[in-house]
mmCIF file of N, CA and C in Angstrom:
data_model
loop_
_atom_site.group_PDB
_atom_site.id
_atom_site.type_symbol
_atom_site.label_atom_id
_atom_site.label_comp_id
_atom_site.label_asym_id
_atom_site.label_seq_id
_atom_site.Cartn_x
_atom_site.Cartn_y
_atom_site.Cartn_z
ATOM 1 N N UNK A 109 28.501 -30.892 3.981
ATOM 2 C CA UNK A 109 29.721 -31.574 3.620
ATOM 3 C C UNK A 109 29.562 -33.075 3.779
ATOM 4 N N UNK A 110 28.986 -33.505 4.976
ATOM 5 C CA UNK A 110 27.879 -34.968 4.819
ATOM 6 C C UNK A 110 28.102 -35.574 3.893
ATOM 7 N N UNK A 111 26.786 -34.937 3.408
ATOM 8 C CA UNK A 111 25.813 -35.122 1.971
ATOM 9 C C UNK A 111 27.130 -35.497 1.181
ATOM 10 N N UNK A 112 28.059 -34.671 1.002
ATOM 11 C CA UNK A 112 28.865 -34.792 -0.228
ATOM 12 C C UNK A 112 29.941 -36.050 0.027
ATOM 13 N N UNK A 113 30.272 -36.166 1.028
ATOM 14 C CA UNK A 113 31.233 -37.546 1.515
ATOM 15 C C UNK A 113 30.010 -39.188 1.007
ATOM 16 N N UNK A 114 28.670 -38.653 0.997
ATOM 17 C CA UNK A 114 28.140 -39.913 1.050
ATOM 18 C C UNK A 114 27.824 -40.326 -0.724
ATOM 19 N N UNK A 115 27.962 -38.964 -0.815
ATOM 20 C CA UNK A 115 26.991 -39.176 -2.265
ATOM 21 C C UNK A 115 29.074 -39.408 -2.868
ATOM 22 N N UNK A 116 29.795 -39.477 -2.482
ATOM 23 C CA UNK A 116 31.482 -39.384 -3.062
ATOM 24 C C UNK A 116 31.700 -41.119 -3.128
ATOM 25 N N UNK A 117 30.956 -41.623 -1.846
ATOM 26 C CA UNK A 117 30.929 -43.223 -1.697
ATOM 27 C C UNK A 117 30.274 -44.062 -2.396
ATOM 28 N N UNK A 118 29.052 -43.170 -2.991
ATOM 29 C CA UNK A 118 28.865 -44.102 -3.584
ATOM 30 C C UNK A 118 28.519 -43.808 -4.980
ATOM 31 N N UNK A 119 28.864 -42.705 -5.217
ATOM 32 C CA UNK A 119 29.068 -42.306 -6.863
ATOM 33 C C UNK A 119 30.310 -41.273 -6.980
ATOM 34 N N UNK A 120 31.289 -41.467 -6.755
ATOM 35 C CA UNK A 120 32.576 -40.296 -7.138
ATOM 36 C C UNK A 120 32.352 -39.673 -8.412
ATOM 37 N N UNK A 121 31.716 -40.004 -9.231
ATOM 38 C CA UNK A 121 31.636 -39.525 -10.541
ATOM 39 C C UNK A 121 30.940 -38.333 -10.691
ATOM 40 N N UNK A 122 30.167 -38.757 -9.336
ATOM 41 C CA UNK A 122 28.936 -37.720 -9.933
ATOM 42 C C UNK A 122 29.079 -36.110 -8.727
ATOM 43 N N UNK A 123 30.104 -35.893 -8.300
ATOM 44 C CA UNK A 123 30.580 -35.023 -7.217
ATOM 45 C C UNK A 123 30.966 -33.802 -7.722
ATOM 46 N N UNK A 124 31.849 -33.901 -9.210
ATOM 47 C CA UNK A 124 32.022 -32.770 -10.076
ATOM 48 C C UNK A 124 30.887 -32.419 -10.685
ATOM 49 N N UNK A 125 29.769 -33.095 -10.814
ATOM 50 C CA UNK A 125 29.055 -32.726 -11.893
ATOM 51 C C UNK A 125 28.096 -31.972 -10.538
ATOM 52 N N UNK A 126 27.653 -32.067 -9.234
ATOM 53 C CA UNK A 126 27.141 -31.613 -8.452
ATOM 54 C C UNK A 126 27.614 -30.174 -8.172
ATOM 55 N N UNK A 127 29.024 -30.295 -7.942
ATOM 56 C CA UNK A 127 29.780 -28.872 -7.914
ATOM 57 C C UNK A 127 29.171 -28.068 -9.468
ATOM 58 N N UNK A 128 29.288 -28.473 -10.601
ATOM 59 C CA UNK A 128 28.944 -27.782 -11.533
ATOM 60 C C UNK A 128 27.561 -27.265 -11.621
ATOM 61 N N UNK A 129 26.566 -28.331 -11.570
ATOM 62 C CA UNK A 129 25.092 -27.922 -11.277
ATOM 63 C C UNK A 129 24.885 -26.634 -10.167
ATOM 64 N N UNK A 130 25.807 -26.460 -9.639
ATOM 65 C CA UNK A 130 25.232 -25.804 -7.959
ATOM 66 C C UNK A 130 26.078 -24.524 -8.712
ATOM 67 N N UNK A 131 27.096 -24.442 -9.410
ATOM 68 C CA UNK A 131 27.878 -23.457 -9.725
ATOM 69 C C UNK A 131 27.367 -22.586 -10.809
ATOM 70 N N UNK A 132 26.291 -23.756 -12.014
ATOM 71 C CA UNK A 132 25.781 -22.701 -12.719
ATOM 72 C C UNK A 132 23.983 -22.273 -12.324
ATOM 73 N N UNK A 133 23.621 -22.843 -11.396
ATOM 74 C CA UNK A 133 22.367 -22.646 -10.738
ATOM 75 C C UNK A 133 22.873 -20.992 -10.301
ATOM 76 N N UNK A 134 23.699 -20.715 -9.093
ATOM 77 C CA UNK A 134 24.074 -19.973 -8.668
ATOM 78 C C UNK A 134 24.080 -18.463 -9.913
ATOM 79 N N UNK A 135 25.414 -18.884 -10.747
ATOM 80 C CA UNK A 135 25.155 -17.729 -11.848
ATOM 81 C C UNK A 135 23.944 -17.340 -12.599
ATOM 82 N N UNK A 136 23.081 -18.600 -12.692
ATOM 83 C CA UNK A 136 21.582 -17.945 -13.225
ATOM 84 C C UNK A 136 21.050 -17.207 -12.374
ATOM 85 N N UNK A 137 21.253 -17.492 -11.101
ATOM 86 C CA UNK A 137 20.183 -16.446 -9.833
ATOM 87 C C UNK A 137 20.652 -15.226 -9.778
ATOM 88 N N UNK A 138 22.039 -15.141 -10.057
ATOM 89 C CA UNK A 138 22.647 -13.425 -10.188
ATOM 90 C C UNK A 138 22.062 -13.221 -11.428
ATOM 91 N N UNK A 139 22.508 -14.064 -12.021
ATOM 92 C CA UNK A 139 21.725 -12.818 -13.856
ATOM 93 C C UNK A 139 20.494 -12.805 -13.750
ATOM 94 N N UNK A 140 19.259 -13.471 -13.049
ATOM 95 C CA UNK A 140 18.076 -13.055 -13.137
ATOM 96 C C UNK A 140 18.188 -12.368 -11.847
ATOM 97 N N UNK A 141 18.582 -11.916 -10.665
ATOM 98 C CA UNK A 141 18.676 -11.140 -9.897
ATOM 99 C C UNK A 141 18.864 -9.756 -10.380
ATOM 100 N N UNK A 142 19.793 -9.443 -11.478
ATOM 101 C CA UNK A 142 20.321 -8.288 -11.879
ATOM 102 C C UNK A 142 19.343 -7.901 -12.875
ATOM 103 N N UNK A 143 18.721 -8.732 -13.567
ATOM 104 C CA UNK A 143 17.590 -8.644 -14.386
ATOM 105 C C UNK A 143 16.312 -7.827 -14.499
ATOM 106 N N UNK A 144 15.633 -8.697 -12.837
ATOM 107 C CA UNK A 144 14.712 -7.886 -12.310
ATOM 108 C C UNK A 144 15.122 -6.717 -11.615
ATOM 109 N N UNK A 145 16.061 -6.001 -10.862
ATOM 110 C CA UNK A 145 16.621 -4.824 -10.548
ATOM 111 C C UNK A 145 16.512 -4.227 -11.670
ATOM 112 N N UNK A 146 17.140 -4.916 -12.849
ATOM 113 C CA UNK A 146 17.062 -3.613 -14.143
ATOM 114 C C UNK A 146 15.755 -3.319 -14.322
ATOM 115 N N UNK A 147 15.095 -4.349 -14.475
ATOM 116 C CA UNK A 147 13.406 -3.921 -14.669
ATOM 117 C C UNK A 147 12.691 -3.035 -13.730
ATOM 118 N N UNK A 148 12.914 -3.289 -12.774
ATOM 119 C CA UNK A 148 12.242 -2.276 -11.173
ATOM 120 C C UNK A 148 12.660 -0.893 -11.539
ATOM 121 N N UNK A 149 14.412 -0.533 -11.629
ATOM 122 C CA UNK A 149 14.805 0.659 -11.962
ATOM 123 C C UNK A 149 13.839 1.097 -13.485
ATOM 124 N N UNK A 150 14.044 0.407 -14.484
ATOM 125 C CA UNK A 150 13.383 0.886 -15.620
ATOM 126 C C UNK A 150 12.132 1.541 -15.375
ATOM 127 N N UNK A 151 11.460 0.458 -14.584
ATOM 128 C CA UNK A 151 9.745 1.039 -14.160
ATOM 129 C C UNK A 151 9.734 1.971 -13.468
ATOM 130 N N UNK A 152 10.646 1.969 -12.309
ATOM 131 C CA UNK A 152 10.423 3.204 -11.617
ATOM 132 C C UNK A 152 10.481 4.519 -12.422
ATOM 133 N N UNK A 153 11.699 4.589 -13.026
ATOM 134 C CA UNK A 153 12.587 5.747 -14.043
ATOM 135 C C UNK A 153 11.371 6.061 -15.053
ATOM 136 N N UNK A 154 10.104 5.349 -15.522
ATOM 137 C CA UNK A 154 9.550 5.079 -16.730
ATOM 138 C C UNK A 154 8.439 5.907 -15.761
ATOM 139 N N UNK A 155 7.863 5.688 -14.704
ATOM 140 C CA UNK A 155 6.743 5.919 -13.660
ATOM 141 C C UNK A 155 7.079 7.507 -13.839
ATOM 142 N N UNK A 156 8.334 8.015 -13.273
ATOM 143 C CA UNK A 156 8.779 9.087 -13.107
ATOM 144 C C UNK A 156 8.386 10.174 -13.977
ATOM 145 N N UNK A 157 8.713 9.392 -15.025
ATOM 146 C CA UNK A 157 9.147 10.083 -16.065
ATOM 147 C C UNK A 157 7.301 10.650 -16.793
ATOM 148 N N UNK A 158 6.733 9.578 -16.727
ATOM 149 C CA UNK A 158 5.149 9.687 -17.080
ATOM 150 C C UNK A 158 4.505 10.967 -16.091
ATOM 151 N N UNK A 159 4.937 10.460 -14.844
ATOM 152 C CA UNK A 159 3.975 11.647 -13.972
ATOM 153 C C UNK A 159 4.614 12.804 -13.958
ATOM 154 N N UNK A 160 6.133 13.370 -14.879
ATOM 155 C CA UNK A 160 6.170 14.533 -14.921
ATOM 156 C C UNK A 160 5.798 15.137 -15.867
ATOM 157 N N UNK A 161 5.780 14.387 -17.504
ATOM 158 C CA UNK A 161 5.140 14.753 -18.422
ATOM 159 C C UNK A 161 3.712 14.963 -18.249
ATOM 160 N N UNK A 162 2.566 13.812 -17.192
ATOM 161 C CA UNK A 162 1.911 14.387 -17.388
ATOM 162 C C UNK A 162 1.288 15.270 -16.396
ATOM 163 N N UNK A 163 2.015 15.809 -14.951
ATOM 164 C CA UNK A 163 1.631 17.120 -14.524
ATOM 165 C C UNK A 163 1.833 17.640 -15.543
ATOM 166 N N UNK A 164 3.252 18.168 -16.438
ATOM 167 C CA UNK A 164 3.397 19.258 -16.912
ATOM 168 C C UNK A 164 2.233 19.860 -18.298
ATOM 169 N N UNK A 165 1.524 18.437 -18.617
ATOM 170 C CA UNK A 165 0.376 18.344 -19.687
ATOM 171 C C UNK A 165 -0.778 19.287 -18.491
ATOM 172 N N UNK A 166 -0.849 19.085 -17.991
ATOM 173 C CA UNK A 166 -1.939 19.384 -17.125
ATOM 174 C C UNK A 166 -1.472 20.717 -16.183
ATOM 175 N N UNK A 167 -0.589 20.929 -15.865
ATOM 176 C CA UNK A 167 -0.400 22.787 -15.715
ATOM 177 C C UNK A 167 -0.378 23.574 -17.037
ATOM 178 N N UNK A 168 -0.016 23.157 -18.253
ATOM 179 C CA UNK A 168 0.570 23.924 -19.095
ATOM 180 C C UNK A 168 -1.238 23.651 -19.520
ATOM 181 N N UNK A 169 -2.012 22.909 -19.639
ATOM 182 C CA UNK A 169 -3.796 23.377 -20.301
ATOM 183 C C UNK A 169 -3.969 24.413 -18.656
ATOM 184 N N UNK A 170 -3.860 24.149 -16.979
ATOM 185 C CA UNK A 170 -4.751 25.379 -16.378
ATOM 186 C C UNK A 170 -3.652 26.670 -16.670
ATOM 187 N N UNK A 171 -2.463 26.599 -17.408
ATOM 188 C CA UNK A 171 -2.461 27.829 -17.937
ATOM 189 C C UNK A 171 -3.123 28.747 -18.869
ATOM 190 N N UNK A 172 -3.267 28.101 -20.047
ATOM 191 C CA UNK A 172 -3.903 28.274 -20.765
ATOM 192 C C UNK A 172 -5.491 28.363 -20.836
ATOM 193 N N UNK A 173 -5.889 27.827 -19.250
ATOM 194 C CA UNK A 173 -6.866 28.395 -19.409
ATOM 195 C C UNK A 173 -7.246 29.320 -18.067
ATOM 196 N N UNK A 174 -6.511 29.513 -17.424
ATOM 197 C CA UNK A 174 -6.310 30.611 -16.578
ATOM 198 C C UNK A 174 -6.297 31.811 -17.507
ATOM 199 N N UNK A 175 -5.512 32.075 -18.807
ATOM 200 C CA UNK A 175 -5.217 32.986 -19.370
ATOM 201 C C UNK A 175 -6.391 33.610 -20.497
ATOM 202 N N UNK A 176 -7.301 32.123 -20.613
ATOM 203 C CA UNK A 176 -8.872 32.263 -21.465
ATOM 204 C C UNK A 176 -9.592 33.087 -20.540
ATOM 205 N N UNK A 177 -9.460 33.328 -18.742
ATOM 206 C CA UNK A 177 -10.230 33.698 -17.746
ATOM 207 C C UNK A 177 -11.278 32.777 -17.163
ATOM 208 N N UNK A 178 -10.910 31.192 -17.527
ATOM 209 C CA UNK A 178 -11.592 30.020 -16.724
ATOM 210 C C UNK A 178 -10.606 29.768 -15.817
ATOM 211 N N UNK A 179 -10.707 31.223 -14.894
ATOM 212 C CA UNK A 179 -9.914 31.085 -13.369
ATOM 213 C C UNK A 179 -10.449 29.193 -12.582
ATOM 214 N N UNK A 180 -11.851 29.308 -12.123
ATOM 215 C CA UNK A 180 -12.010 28.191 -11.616
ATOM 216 C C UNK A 180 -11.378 26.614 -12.155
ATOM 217 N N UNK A 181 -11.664 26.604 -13.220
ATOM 218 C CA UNK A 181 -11.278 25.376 -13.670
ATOM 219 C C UNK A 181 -9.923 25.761 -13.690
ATOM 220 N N UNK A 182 -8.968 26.499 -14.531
ATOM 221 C CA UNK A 182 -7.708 26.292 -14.560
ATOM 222 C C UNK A 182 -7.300 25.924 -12.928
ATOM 223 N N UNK A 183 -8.202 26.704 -11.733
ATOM 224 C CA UNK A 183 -7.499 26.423 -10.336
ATOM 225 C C UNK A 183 -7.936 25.097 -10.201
ATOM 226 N N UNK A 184 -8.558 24.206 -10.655
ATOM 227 C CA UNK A 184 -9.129 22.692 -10.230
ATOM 228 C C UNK A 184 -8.200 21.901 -10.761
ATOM 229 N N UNK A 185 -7.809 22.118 -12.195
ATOM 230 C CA UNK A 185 -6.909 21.178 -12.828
ATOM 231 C C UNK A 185 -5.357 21.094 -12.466
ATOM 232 N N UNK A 186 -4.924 22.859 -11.762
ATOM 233 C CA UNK A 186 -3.825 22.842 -11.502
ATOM 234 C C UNK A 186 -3.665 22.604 -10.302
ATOM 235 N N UNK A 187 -4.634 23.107 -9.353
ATOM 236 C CA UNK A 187 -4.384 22.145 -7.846
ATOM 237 C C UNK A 187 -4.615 20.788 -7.985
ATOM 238 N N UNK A 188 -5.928 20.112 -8.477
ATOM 239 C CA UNK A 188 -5.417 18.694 -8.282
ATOM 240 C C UNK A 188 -4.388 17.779 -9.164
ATOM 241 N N UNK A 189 -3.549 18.342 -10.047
ATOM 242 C CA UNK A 189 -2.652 17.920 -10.235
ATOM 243 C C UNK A 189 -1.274 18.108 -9.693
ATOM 244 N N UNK A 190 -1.239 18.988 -8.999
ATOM 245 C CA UNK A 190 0.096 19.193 -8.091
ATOM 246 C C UNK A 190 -0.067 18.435 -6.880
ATOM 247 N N UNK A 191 -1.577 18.293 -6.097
ATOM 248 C CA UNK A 191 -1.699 17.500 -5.400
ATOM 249 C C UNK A 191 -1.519 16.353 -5.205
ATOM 250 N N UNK A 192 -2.028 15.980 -6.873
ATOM 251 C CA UNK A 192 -1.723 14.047 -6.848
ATOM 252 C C UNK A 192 -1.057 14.013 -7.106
ATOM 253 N N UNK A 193 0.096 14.864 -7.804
ATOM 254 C CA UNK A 193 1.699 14.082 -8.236
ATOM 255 C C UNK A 193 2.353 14.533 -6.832
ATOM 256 N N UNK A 194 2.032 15.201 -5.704
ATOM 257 C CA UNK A 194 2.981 15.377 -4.498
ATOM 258 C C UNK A 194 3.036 14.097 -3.504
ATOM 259 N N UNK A 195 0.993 14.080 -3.718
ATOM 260 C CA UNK A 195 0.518 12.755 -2.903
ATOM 261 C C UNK A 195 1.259 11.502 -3.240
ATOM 262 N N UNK A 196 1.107 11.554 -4.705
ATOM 263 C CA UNK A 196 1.782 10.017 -5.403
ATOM 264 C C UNK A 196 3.302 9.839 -5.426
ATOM 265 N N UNK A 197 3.869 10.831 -5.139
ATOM 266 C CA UNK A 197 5.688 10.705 -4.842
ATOM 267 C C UNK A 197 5.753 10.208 -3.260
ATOM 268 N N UNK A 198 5.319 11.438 -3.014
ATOM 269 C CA UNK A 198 5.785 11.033 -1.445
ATOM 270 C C UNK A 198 5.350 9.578 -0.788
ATOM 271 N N UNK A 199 3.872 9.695 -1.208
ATOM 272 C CA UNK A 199 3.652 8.237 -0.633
ATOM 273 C C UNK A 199 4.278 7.401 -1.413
ATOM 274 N N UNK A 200 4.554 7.021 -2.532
ATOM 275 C CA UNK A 200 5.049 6.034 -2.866
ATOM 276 C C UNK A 200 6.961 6.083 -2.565
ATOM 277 N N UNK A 201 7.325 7.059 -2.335
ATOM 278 C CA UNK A 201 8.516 6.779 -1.619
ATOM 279 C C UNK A 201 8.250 6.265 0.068
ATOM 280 N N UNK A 202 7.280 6.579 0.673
ATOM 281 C CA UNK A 202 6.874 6.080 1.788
ATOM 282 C C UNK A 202 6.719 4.571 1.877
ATOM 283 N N UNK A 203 5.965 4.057 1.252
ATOM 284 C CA UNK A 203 5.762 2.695 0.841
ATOM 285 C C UNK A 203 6.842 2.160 0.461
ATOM 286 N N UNK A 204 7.759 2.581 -0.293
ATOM 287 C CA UNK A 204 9.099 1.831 -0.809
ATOM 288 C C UNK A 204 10.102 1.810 0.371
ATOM 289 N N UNK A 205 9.853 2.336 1.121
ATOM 290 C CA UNK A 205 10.923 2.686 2.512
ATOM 291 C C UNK A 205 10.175 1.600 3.573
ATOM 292 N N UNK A 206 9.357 2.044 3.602
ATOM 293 C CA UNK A 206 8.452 0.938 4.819
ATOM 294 C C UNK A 206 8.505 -0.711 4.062
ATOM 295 N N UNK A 207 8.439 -0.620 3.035
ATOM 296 C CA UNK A 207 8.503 -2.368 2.672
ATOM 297 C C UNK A 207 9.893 -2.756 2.553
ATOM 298 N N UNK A 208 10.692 -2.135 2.528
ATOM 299 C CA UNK A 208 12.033 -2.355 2.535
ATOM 300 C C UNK A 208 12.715 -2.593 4.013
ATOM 301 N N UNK A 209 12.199 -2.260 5.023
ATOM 302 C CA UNK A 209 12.391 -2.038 6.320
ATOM 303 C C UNK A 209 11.767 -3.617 6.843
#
């Protein structure tokens, strides 16, 4: 409040235009605040959305080839894909909790 009594003494003119600068500074930091949130949600929602399509790419071939009787491989492709999409959720909800903290 200082600042603003001194800078009033010796430029009154320029006191509204300070209030205005600071007023639309402010509204740009919310709209790019809300901006990047939309983007984070998008990516996340977009992340999601990829690693369920592509477990489900990747159970639906070790079905198909469980059902050819390439027991082994269908069990390689379908365990390590349930594995890494369990590994890659959980930890990455782990990580999003711990950096947020």
């Amino acid at each position: 409040m200082a600042q603003i009594e001194k800078l009033h003494q010796i430029a009154p003119d320029r006191v509204p235009w300070v209030f205005d600068e600071t007023t639309k500074e402010g509204n740009f930091r919310r709209s790019e605040t809300t901006r990047v949130n939309t983007f984070v949600f998008v990516e996340r929602l977009l992340g999601i959305v990829a690693g369920l399509v592509i477990g489900f790419c990747a159970l639906y071939a070790s079905y198909h080839l469980a059902m050819a009787n390439h027991d082994a491989v269908a069990g390689v492709i379908g365990g390590t894909t349930v594995v890494g999409l369990v590994s890659a959720f959980v930890i990455g909800v782990r990580r999003r909790t711990n950096n947020s903290k």
